[in-house]
Amino acid sequence: MHALANPARFLSFARPLTPWLGWGGAALLGASLFGGLFLSPRDYLQGETVRIMYVHVPTAWLGMGGWAALAAASASHLVWRHTLAGIAARAIAVPGAVMTALALATGAIWGRPTWGTWWEWDGRLTSMLLLFFLYCGYLALNAAERERGGEAKLSAIFGLVGAVNLPVIHFSVIWWNTLHQPPSLTTEGSAIDASIAWPLLGSTIGFTLLFAAIVLMRMRAILGQARFAARLRRAAA
Amino acid sequence: MNHWPFVIAAYVLTLGATGVLTLASLRAMRRDEGRAEALRRP
């Protein structure tokens, strides 16, 4: 972990890894979504809308997983002052916000034919909406700190504090009697049939690999900006 | 109720947004790394 905090070392593995993650994720995603759309059966209760799950579940997982990674990077930035950790947190924020927005939108699209409503102020939906606002707040705070030439300490603290919302999202369907169904995957087993589980697992891994590639691309872009500014200063001196 | 328009809307939205995000990130990476590299050359 500490060894990777060196930007040159990070770039030496990020450069070859980015296309592998990107193309691998896209291929797995394409195959899984094809299977989810055309090969897996319709659900006896939900009908064809069960196919929305193959895009909804991975985006919701990445919205939450994205913030968990952002919080871990923020902690590393605060404790060990790793510049790369701050860059990683900044690189995760936009893809994480997009995934959370997609989870909310696909959930609403699924909810209309299934629940008869686009939106309900229940625990899971409201805490996911709060997560989206947290991402927006992080982006605004981080941009303001960078504009003032700060070390983005406040946004790192914000990233850590915002992680409190993650267990609330996870346990919301257990703590409160919500419209959203309880978890289908628990430590005691899976309530999902294998014919539906394989495209779901494939699309979740595919989306995750693609998400990792996007984060690496954004980290490399930020490092490129920093190198450009440093070389410009050296050239001017 | 026909469910397919809802399924198609969800897929178009998700794949469209993910595609735009991927291409924007790739473009930014190539632009910023290219600018830094161009300045290194004499």
PDB file of C-alpha atoms in Angstrom:
ATOM      1  CA  MET A   1       0.000   0.000   0.000  1.00  0.00           C
ATOM      2  CA  HIS A   2       2.697   2.460   1.080  1.00  0.00           C
ATOM      3  CA  ALA A   3       4.933   1.394  -1.824  1.00  0.00           C
ATOM      4  CA  LEU A   4       2.185   2.356  -4.280  1.00  0.00           C
ATOM      5  CA  ALA A   5       2.027   5.876  -2.836  1.00  0.00           C
ATOM      6  CA  ASN A   6       4.909   6.795  -5.122  1.00  0.00           C
ATOM      7  CA  PRO A   7       3.380   8.320  -8.316  1.00  0.00           C
ATOM      8  CA  ALA A   8       6.080   6.855 -10.613  1.00  0.00           C
ATOM      9  CA  ARG A   9       5.566   3.359  -9.156  1.00  0.00           C
ATOM     10  CA  PHE A  10       1.811   3.795  -9.350  1.00  0.00           C
ATOM     11  CA  LEU A  11       2.002   4.797 -13.033  1.00  0.00           C
ATOM     12  CA  SER A  12       4.259   1.830 -13.845  1.00  0.00           C
ATOM     13  CA  PHE A  13       1.436  -0.573 -12.957  1.00  0.00           C
ATOM     14  CA  ALA A  14      -1.572   1.692 -13.730  1.00  0.00           C
ATOM     15  CA  ARG A  15      -0.569   2.177 -17.396  1.00  0.00           C
ATOM     16  CA  PRO A  16      -0.657  -1.512 -18.397  1.00  0.00           C
ATOM     17  CA  LEU A  17      -3.547  -2.298 -16.015  1.00  0.00           C
ATOM     18  CA  THR A  18      -5.996   0.353 -17.338  1.00  0.00           C
ATOM     19  CA  PRO A  19      -6.752  -1.263 -20.759  1.00  0.00           C
ATOM     20  CA  TRP A  20      -6.986  -4.755 -19.227  1.00  0.00           C
ATOM     21  CA  LEU A  21      -9.553  -3.576 -16.668  1.00  0.00           C
ATOM     22  CA  GLY A  22     -11.431  -1.485 -19.233  1.00  0.00           C
ATOM     23  CA  TRP A  23     -11.673  -4.063 -22.035  1.00  0.00           C
ATOM     24  CA  GLY A  24     -12.098  -6.988 -19.615  1.00  0.00           C
ATOM     25  CA  GLY A  25     -14.896  -5.188 -17.776  1.00  0.00           C
ATOM     26  CA  ALA A  26     -16.624  -4.136 -21.024  1.00  0.00           C
ATOM     27  CA  ALA A  27     -16.472  -7.688 -22.441  1.00  0.00           C
ATOM     28  CA  LEU A  28     -17.795  -9.295 -19.255  1.00  0.00           C
ATOM     29  CA  LEU A  29     -20.485  -6.624 -18.947  1.00  0.00           C
ATOM     30  CA  GLY A  30     -21.575  -7.084 -22.572  1.00  0.00           C
ATOM     31  CA  ALA A  31     -21.809 -10.883 -22.224  1.00  0.00           C
ATOM     32  CA  SER A  32     -23.638 -10.710 -18.874  1.00  0.00           C
ATOM     33  CA  LEU A  33     -26.154  -8.102 -20.020  1.00  0.00           C
ATOM     34  CA  PHE A  34     -26.807 -10.093 -23.215  1.00  0.00           C
ATOM     35  CA  GLY A  35     -27.458 -13.130 -20.999  1.00  0.00           C
ATOM     36  CA  GLY A  36     -29.622 -11.058 -18.664  1.00  0.00           C
ATOM     37  CA  LEU A  37     -31.703  -9.638 -21.516  1.00  0.00           C
ATOM     38  CA  PHE A  38     -32.089 -12.669 -23.780  1.00  0.00           C
ATOM     39  CA  LEU A  39     -31.040 -15.885 -22.014  1.00  0.00           C
ATOM     40  CA  SER A  40     -32.222 -15.631 -18.400  1.00  0.00           C
ATOM     41  CA  PRO A  41     -35.937 -16.284 -17.701  1.00  0.00           C
ATOM     42  CA  ARG A  42     -38.545 -13.707 -16.720  1.00  0.00           C
ATOM     43  CA  ASP A  43     -39.488 -13.724 -13.040  1.00  0.00           C
ATOM     44  CA  TYR A  44     -42.839 -15.293 -12.139  1.00  0.00           C
ATOM     45  CA  LEU A  45     -43.773 -12.279  -9.979  1.00  0.00           C
ATOM     46  CA  GLN A  46     -41.837  -9.314 -11.426  1.00  0.00           C
ATOM     47  CA  GLY A  47     -42.142 -10.365 -15.070  1.00  0.00           C
ATOM     48  CA  GLU A  48     -39.635  -8.785 -17.489  1.00  0.00           C
ATOM     49  CA  THR A  49     -38.740  -5.976 -15.036  1.00  0.00           C
ATOM     50  CA  VAL A  50     -36.423  -8.414 -13.232  1.00  0.00           C
ATOM     51  CA  ARG A  51     -33.935  -7.664 -16.064  1.00  0.00           C
ATOM     52  CA  ILE A  52     -33.547  -4.104 -14.706  1.00  0.00           C
ATOM     53  CA  MET A  53     -31.855  -5.713 -11.695  1.00  0.00           C
ATOM     54  CA  TYR A  54     -28.798  -6.557 -13.856  1.00  0.00           C
ATOM     55  CA  VAL A  55     -28.018  -2.832 -14.184  1.00  0.00           C
ATOM     56  CA  HIS A  56     -29.605  -1.574 -10.949  1.00  0.00           C
ATOM     57  CA  VAL A  57     -27.774  -3.823  -8.452  1.00  0.00           C
ATOM     58  CA  PRO A  58     -24.220  -3.196  -9.850  1.00  0.00           C
ATOM     59  CA  THR A  59     -24.736   0.585  -9.948  1.00  0.00           C
ATOM     60  CA  ALA A  60     -26.089   0.604  -6.367  1.00  0.00           C
ATOM     61  CA  TRP A  61     -23.157  -1.566  -5.230  1.00  0.00           C
ATOM     62  CA  LEU A  62     -20.665   0.792  -6.926  1.00  0.00           C
ATOM     63  CA  GLY A  63     -22.347   3.892  -5.486  1.00  0.00           C
ATOM     64  CA  MET A  64     -21.839   2.463  -1.984  1.00  0.00           C
ATOM     65  CA  GLY A  65     -18.519   0.741  -2.718  1.00  0.00           C
ATOM     66  CA  GLY A  66     -17.272   3.958  -4.316  1.00  0.00           C
ATOM     67  CA  TRP A  67     -17.896   5.914  -1.126  1.00  0.00           C
ATOM     68  CA  ALA A  68     -16.260   3.180   0.988  1.00  0.00           C
ATOM     69  CA  ALA A  69     -13.143   3.450  -1.231  1.00  0.00           C
ATOM     70  CA  LEU A  70     -13.326   7.265  -1.088  1.00  0.00           C
ATOM     71  CA  ALA A  71     -13.465   7.117   2.733  1.00  0.00           C
ATOM     72  CA  ALA A  72     -10.509   4.677   2.876  1.00  0.00           C
ATOM     73  CA  ALA A  73      -8.476   6.930   0.557  1.00  0.00           C
ATOM     74  CA  SER A  74      -9.461   9.978   2.640  1.00  0.00           C
ATOM     75  CA  ALA A  75      -8.285   8.224   5.828  1.00  0.00           C
ATOM     76  CA  SER A  76      -4.976   7.366   4.158  1.00  0.00           C
ATOM     77  CA  HIS A  77      -4.643  10.983   2.969  1.00  0.00           C
ATOM     78  CA  LEU A  78      -5.272  12.318   6.487  1.00  0.00           C
ATOM     79  CA  VAL A  79      -3.148   9.806   8.432  1.00  0.00           C
ATOM     80  CA  TRP A  80      -0.159   9.188   6.127  1.00  0.00           C
ATOM     81  CA  ARG A  81      -0.483  12.328   3.966  1.00  0.00           C
ATOM     82  CA  HIS A  82      -0.199  10.264   0.788  1.00  0.00           C
ATOM     83  CA  THR A  83      -0.802  12.631  -2.130  1.00  0.00           C
ATOM     84  CA  LEU A  84      -1.955   9.695  -4.261  1.00  0.00           C
ATOM     85  CA  ALA A  85      -4.639   8.844  -1.701  1.00  0.00           C
ATOM     86  CA  GLY A  86      -6.116  12.336  -2.069  1.00  0.00           C
ATOM     87  CA  ILE A  87      -5.955  11.958  -5.854  1.00  0.00           C
ATOM     88  CA  ALA A  88      -7.687   8.557  -5.625  1.00  0.00           C
ATOM     89  CA  ALA A  89     -10.507   9.999  -3.494  1.00  0.00           C
ATOM     90  CA  ARG A  90     -10.963  12.857  -5.982  1.00  0.00           C
ATOM     91  CA  ALA A  91     -10.923  10.404  -8.934  1.00  0.00           C
ATOM     92  CA  ILE A  92     -13.600   8.184  -7.338  1.00  0.00           C
ATOM     93  CA  ALA A  93     -16.063  11.013  -6.595  1.00  0.00           C
ATOM     94  CA  VAL A  94     -17.503  11.637 -10.096  1.00  0.00           C
ATOM     95  CA  PRO A  95     -17.885   7.943 -11.118  1.00  0.00           C
ATOM     96  CA  GLY A  96     -19.361   7.215  -7.674  1.00  0.00           C
ATOM     97  CA  ALA A  97     -21.887  10.039  -8.038  1.00  0.00           C
ATOM     98  CA  VAL A  98     -22.837   8.846 -11.544  1.00  0.00           C
ATOM     99  CA  MET A  99     -23.347   5.252 -10.304  1.00  0.00           C
ATOM    100  CA  THR A 100     -25.494   6.453  -7.381  1.00  0.00           C
ATOM    101  CA  ALA A 101     -27.616   8.594  -9.731  1.00  0.00           C
ATOM    102  CA  LEU A 102     -28.018   5.589 -12.056  1.00  0.00           C
ATOM    103  CA  ALA A 103     -29.038   3.359  -9.140  1.00  0.00           C
ATOM    104  CA  LEU A 104     -31.694   5.896  -8.148  1.00  0.00           C
ATOM    105  CA  ALA A 105     -32.919   6.323 -11.749  1.00  0.00           C
ATOM    106  CA  THR A 106     -33.048   2.589 -12.585  1.00  0.00           C
ATOM    107  CA  GLY A 107     -34.693   1.923  -9.220  1.00  0.00           C
ATOM    108  CA  ALA A 108     -37.401   4.465 -10.085  1.00  0.00           C
ATOM    109  CA  ILE A 109     -37.867   2.893 -13.540  1.00  0.00           C
ATOM    110  CA  TRP A 110     -38.190  -0.548 -11.881  1.00  0.00           C
ATOM    111  CA  GLY A 111     -40.508   0.823  -9.171  1.00  0.00           C
ATOM    112  CA  ARG A 112     -43.126   2.256 -11.534  1.00  0.00           C
ATOM    113  CA  PRO A 113     -44.347  -1.078 -13.025  1.00  0.00           C
ATOM    114  CA  THR A 114     -43.579  -3.112  -9.864  1.00  0.00           C
ATOM    115  CA  TRP A 115     -44.684  -0.894  -6.955  1.00  0.00           C
ATOM    116  CA  GLY A 116     -46.901   1.435  -8.983  1.00  0.00           C
ATOM    117  CA  THR A 117     -44.802   4.475  -8.054  1.00  0.00           C
ATOM    118  CA  TRP A 118     -41.574   6.119  -9.263  1.00  0.00           C
ATOM    119  CA  TRP A 119     -40.543   7.179  -5.770  1.00  0.00           C
ATOM    120  CA  GLU A 120     -41.300   6.489  -2.128  1.00  0.00           C
ATOM    121  CA  TRP A 121     -39.643   8.177   0.865  1.00  0.00           C
ATOM    122  CA  ASP A 122     -38.614   4.884   2.433  1.00  0.00           C
ATOM    123  CA  GLY A 123     -35.377   4.176   4.300  1.00  0.00           C
ATOM    124  CA  ARG A 124     -33.367   2.623   1.441  1.00  0.00           C
ATOM    125  CA  LEU A 125     -34.356   5.142  -1.247  1.00  0.00           C
ATOM    126  CA  THR A 126     -33.911   8.171   1.011  1.00  0.00           C
ATOM    127  CA  SER A 127     -30.485   7.050   2.304  1.00  0.00           C
ATOM    128  CA  MET A 128     -29.343   6.406  -1.305  1.00  0.00           C
ATOM    129  CA  LEU A 129     -30.522   9.899  -2.272  1.00  0.00           C
ATOM    130  CA  LEU A 130     -28.534  11.223   0.704  1.00  0.00           C
ATOM    131  CA  LEU A 131     -25.465   9.361  -0.638  1.00  0.00           C
ATOM    132  CA  PHE A 132     -25.874  11.164  -3.980  1.00  0.00           C
ATOM    133  CA  PHE A 133     -26.030  14.535  -2.166  1.00  0.00           C
ATOM    134  CA  LEU A 134     -22.916  13.545  -0.176  1.00  0.00           C
ATOM    135  CA  TYR A 135     -21.036  12.922  -3.436  1.00  0.00           C
ATOM    136  CA  CYS A 136     -22.181  16.349  -4.742  1.00  0.00           C
ATOM    137  CA  GLY A 137     -21.085  17.985  -1.469  1.00  0.00           C
ATOM    138  CA  TYR A 138     -17.683  16.249  -1.610  1.00  0.00           C
ATOM    139  CA  LEU A 139     -17.118  17.414  -5.208  1.00  0.00           C
ATOM    140  CA  ALA A 140     -18.055  21.015  -4.381  1.00  0.00           C
ATOM    141  CA  LEU A 141     -15.914  21.097  -1.225  1.00  0.00           C
ATOM    142  CA  ASN A 142     -12.915  19.480  -2.936  1.00  0.00           C
ATOM    143  CA  ALA A 143     -13.109  21.916  -5.881  1.00  0.00           C
ATOM    144  CA  ALA A 144     -13.319  24.891  -3.491  1.00  0.00           C
ATOM    145  CA  GLU A 145     -10.303  23.659  -1.480  1.00  0.00           C
ATOM    146  CA  ARG A 146      -8.200  23.108  -4.608  1.00  0.00           C
ATOM    147  CA  GLU A 147      -9.120  26.558  -5.910  1.00  0.00           C
ATOM    148  CA  ARG A 148      -7.753  28.034  -2.676  1.00  0.00           C
ATOM    149  CA  GLY A 149      -4.590  25.916  -2.946  1.00  0.00           C
ATOM    150  CA  GLY A 150      -5.407  23.794   0.113  1.00  0.00           C
ATOM    151  CA  GLU A 151      -4.478  20.164   0.807  1.00  0.00           C
ATOM    152  CA  ALA A 152      -8.103  19.013   0.581  1.00  0.00           C
ATOM    153  CA  LYS A 153      -8.141  18.125   4.303  1.00  0.00           C
ATOM    154  CA  LEU A 154     -11.718  19.263   4.813  1.00  0.00           C
ATOM    155  CA  SER A 155     -13.002  17.149   1.939  1.00  0.00           C
ATOM    156  CA  ALA A 156     -11.051  14.154   3.339  1.00  0.00           C
ATOM    157  CA  ILE A 157     -12.785  14.639   6.724  1.00  0.00           C
ATOM    158  CA  PHE A 158     -16.096  14.995   4.863  1.00  0.00           C
ATOM    159  CA  GLY A 159     -15.352  11.704   3.055  1.00  0.00           C
ATOM    160  CA  LEU A 160     -14.777   9.936   6.376  1.00  0.00           C
ATOM    161  CA  VAL A 161     -17.849  11.399   8.097  1.00  0.00           C
ATOM    162  CA  GLY A 162     -20.040  10.578   5.075  1.00  0.00           C
ATOM    163  CA  ALA A 163     -19.190   6.881   5.477  1.00  0.00           C
ATOM    164  CA  VAL A 164     -21.631   6.845   8.440  1.00  0.00           C
ATOM    165  CA  ASN A 165     -24.395   6.724   5.812  1.00  0.00           C
ATOM    166  CA  LEU A 166     -23.170   3.365   4.388  1.00  0.00           C
ATOM    167  CA  PRO A 167     -24.406   1.109   7.240  1.00  0.00           C
ATOM    168  CA  VAL A 168     -27.632   3.137   7.286  1.00  0.00           C
ATOM    169  CA  ILE A 169     -28.179   2.263   3.585  1.00  0.00           C
ATOM    170  CA  HIS A 170     -27.287  -1.390   4.154  1.00  0.00           C
ATOM    171  CA  PHE A 171     -29.423  -1.949   7.256  1.00  0.00           C
ATOM    172  CA  SER A 172     -32.293   0.363   6.251  1.00  0.00           C
ATOM    173  CA  VAL A 173     -34.320  -2.569   4.897  1.00  0.00           C
ATOM    174  CA  ILE A 174     -33.847  -4.446   8.202  1.00  0.00           C
ATOM    175  CA  TRP A 175     -34.269  -1.548  10.659  1.00  0.00           C
ATOM    176  CA  TRP A 176     -37.414  -0.134   9.063  1.00  0.00           C
ATOM    177  CA  ASN A 177     -40.418  -1.744   7.408  1.00  0.00           C
ATOM    178  CA  THR A 178     -39.652  -0.399   3.944  1.00  0.00           C
ATOM    179  CA  LEU A 179     -41.140  -0.838   0.480  1.00  0.00           C
ATOM    180  CA  HIS A 180     -37.696  -1.937  -0.734  1.00  0.00           C
ATOM    181  CA  GLN A 181     -37.226  -5.694  -0.351  1.00  0.00           C
ATOM    182  CA  PRO A 182     -34.788  -7.109   2.273  1.00  0.00           C
ATOM    183  CA  PRO A 183     -31.337  -8.344   1.148  1.00  0.00           C
ATOM    184  CA  SER A 184     -31.419 -11.386  -1.162  1.00  0.00           C
ATOM    185  CA  LEU A 185     -27.806 -12.323  -0.397  1.00  0.00           C
ATOM    186  CA  THR A 186     -27.000 -13.007   3.246  1.00  0.00           C
ATOM    187  CA  THR A 187     -24.427 -15.040   5.167  1.00  0.00           C
ATOM    188  CA  GLU A 188     -27.051 -17.797   5.355  1.00  0.00           C
ATOM    189  CA  GLY A 189     -27.309 -18.119   1.581  1.00  0.00           C
ATOM    190  CA  SER A 190     -28.890 -16.695  -1.543  1.00  0.00           C
ATOM    191  CA  ALA A 191     -32.585 -16.269  -2.300  1.00  0.00           C
ATOM    192  CA  ILE A 192     -31.772 -15.759  -6.002  1.00  0.00           C
ATOM    193  CA  ASP A 193     -32.192 -18.638  -8.460  1.00  0.00           C
ATOM    194  CA  ALA A 194     -29.029 -19.657 -10.358  1.00  0.00           C
ATOM    195  CA  SER A 195     -30.601 -18.729 -13.731  1.00  0.00           C
ATOM    196  CA  ILE A 196     -30.849 -15.107 -12.522  1.00  0.00           C
ATOM    197  CA  ALA A 197     -27.745 -15.126 -10.309  1.00  0.00           C
ATOM    198  CA  TRP A 198     -25.136 -15.701 -13.069  1.00  0.00           C
ATOM    199  CA  PRO A 199     -25.925 -12.615 -15.222  1.00  0.00           C
ATOM    200  CA  LEU A 200     -26.208 -10.576 -12.025  1.00  0.00           C
ATOM    201  CA  LEU A 201     -22.802 -11.723 -10.776  1.00  0.00           C
ATOM    202  CA  GLY A 202     -21.245 -11.224 -14.228  1.00  0.00           C
ATOM    203  CA  SER A 203     -22.632  -7.706 -14.688  1.00  0.00           C
ATOM    204  CA  THR A 204     -21.584  -6.755 -11.132  1.00  0.00           C
ATOM    205  CA  ILE A 205     -17.981  -7.900 -11.734  1.00  0.00           C
ATOM    206  CA  GLY A 206     -18.001  -6.318 -15.227  1.00  0.00           C
ATOM    207  CA  PHE A 207     -19.229  -2.951 -13.918  1.00  0.00           C
ATOM    208  CA  THR A 208     -16.692  -3.113 -11.068  1.00  0.00           C
ATOM    209  CA  LEU A 209     -13.748  -3.731 -13.445  1.00  0.00           C
ATOM    210  CA  LEU A 210     -14.923  -0.887 -15.707  1.00  0.00           C
ATOM    211  CA  PHE A 211     -15.330   1.386 -12.664  1.00  0.00           C
ATOM    212  CA  ALA A 212     -11.749   0.579 -11.600  1.00  0.00           C
ATOM    213  CA  ALA A 213     -10.509   1.411 -15.121  1.00  0.00           C
ATOM    214  CA  ILE A 214     -12.383   4.746 -15.036  1.00  0.00           C
ATOM    215  CA  VAL A 215     -10.871   5.610 -11.641  1.00  0.00           C
ATOM    216  CA  LEU A 216      -7.359   4.757 -12.902  1.00  0.00           C
ATOM    217  CA  MET A 217      -7.922   6.921 -16.013  1.00  0.00           C
ATOM    218  CA  ARG A 218      -9.056   9.836 -13.860  1.00  0.00           C
ATOM    219  CA  MET A 219      -6.089   9.388 -11.481  1.00  0.00           C
ATOM    220  CA  ARG A 220      -3.699   9.364 -14.456  1.00  0.00           C
ATOM    221  CA  ALA A 221      -5.366  12.542 -15.797  1.00  0.00           C
ATOM    222  CA  ILE A 222      -4.906  14.319 -12.431  1.00  0.00           C
ATOM    223  CA  LEU A 223      -1.253  13.183 -12.260  1.00  0.00           C
ATOM    224  CA  GLY A 224      -0.792  14.396 -15.858  1.00  0.00           C
ATOM    225  CA  GLN A 225      -2.142  17.830 -14.877  1.00  0.00           C
ATOM    226  CA  ALA A 226       0.250  17.962 -11.905  1.00  0.00           C
ATOM    227  CA  ARG A 227       3.256  16.970 -14.068  1.00  0.00           C
ATOM    228  CA  PHE A 228       2.264  19.547 -16.699  1.00  0.00           C
ATOM    229  CA  ALA A 229       2.047  22.332 -14.073  1.00  0.00           C
ATOM    230  CA  ALA A 230       5.395  21.319 -12.504  1.00  0.00           C
ATOM    231  CA  ARG A 231       7.185  21.248 -15.883  1.00  0.00           C
ATOM    232  CA  LEU A 232       5.633  24.579 -16.842  1.00  0.00           C
ATOM    233  CA  ARG A 233       6.981  26.122 -13.598  1.00  0.00           C
ATOM    234  CA  ARG A 234      10.446  24.633 -14.259  1.00  0.00           C
ATOM    235  CA  ALA A 235      10.425  25.938 -17.830  1.00  0.00           C
ATOM    236  CA  ALA A 236       9.441  29.430 -16.646  1.00  0.00           C
ATOM    237  CA  ALA A 237      12.138  29.524 -13.929  1.00  0.00           C
TER     238      ALA A 237
ATOM    239  CA  MET B   1     -48.635  -3.462 -18.603  1.00  0.00           C
ATOM    240  CA  ASN B   2     -45.829  -3.986 -21.136  1.00  0.00           C
ATOM    241  CA  HIS B   3     -42.576  -4.091 -19.135  1.00  0.00           C
ATOM    242  CA  TRP B   4     -40.122  -3.875 -22.046  1.00  0.00           C
ATOM    243  CA  PRO B   5     -40.168  -0.028 -22.445  1.00  0.00           C
ATOM    244  CA  PHE B   6     -39.074   0.210 -18.763  1.00  0.00           C
ATOM    245  CA  VAL B   7     -36.327  -2.393 -19.281  1.00  0.00           C
ATOM    246  CA  ILE B   8     -35.062  -0.636 -22.436  1.00  0.00           C
ATOM    247  CA  ALA B   9     -35.129   2.799 -20.725  1.00  0.00           C
ATOM    248  CA  ALA B  10     -33.062   1.455 -17.779  1.00  0.00           C
ATOM    249  CA  TYR B  11     -30.456  -0.154 -20.081  1.00  0.00           C
ATOM    250  CA  VAL B  12     -30.169   2.843 -22.442  1.00  0.00           C
ATOM    251  CA  LEU B  13     -29.753   5.226 -19.499  1.00  0.00           C
ATOM    252  CA  THR B  14     -27.179   3.068 -17.676  1.00  0.00           C
ATOM    253  CA  LEU B  15     -25.104   2.082 -20.704  1.00  0.00           C
ATOM    254  CA  GLY B  16     -25.304   5.600 -22.180  1.00  0.00           C
ATOM    255  CA  ALA B  17     -24.147   7.301 -18.964  1.00  0.00           C
ATOM    256  CA  THR B  18     -21.412   4.688 -18.356  1.00  0.00           C
ATOM    257  CA  GLY B  19     -20.209   5.076 -21.960  1.00  0.00           C
ATOM    258  CA  VAL B  20     -20.085   8.883 -21.713  1.00  0.00           C
ATOM    259  CA  LEU B  21     -18.242   8.658 -18.367  1.00  0.00           C
ATOM    260  CA  THR B  22     -15.706   6.169 -19.769  1.00  0.00           C
ATOM    261  CA  LEU B  23     -15.040   8.189 -22.932  1.00  0.00           C
ATOM    262  CA  ALA B  24     -14.778  11.495 -21.019  1.00  0.00           C
ATOM    263  CA  SER B  25     -12.282   9.922 -18.561  1.00  0.00           C
ATOM    264  CA  LEU B  26     -10.252   8.377 -21.404  1.00  0.00           C
ATOM    265  CA  ARG B  27     -10.164  11.683 -23.303  1.00  0.00           C
ATOM    266  CA  ALA B  28      -9.099  13.635 -20.196  1.00  0.00           C
ATOM    267  CA  MET B  29      -6.349  11.089 -19.445  1.00  0.00           C
ATOM    268  CA  ARG B  30      -4.968  11.209 -22.999  1.00  0.00           C
ATOM    269  CA  ARG B  31      -5.125  15.026 -23.113  1.00  0.00           C
ATOM    270  CA  ASP B  32      -3.468  15.617 -19.715  1.00  0.00           C
ATOM    271  CA  GLU B  33      -0.785  12.935 -20.120  1.00  0.00           C
ATOM    272  CA  GLY B  34      -0.098  14.181 -23.665  1.00  0.00           C
ATOM    273  CA  ARG B  35       0.303  17.805 -22.545  1.00  0.00           C
ATOM    274  CA  ALA B  36       2.724  16.789 -19.769  1.00  0.00           C
ATOM    275  CA  GLU B  37       4.696  14.588 -22.170  1.00  0.00           C
ATOM    276  CA  ALA B  38       4.878  17.345 -24.814  1.00  0.00           C
ATOM    277  CA  LEU B  39       6.438  19.724 -22.296  1.00  0.00           C
ATOM    278  CA  ARG B  40       9.162  17.209 -21.397  1.00  0.00           C
ATOM    279  CA  ARG B  41      10.492  17.149 -24.948  1.00  0.00           C
ATOM    280  CA  PRO B  42      13.150  19.776 -25.736  1.00  0.00           C
TER     281      PRO B  42
END
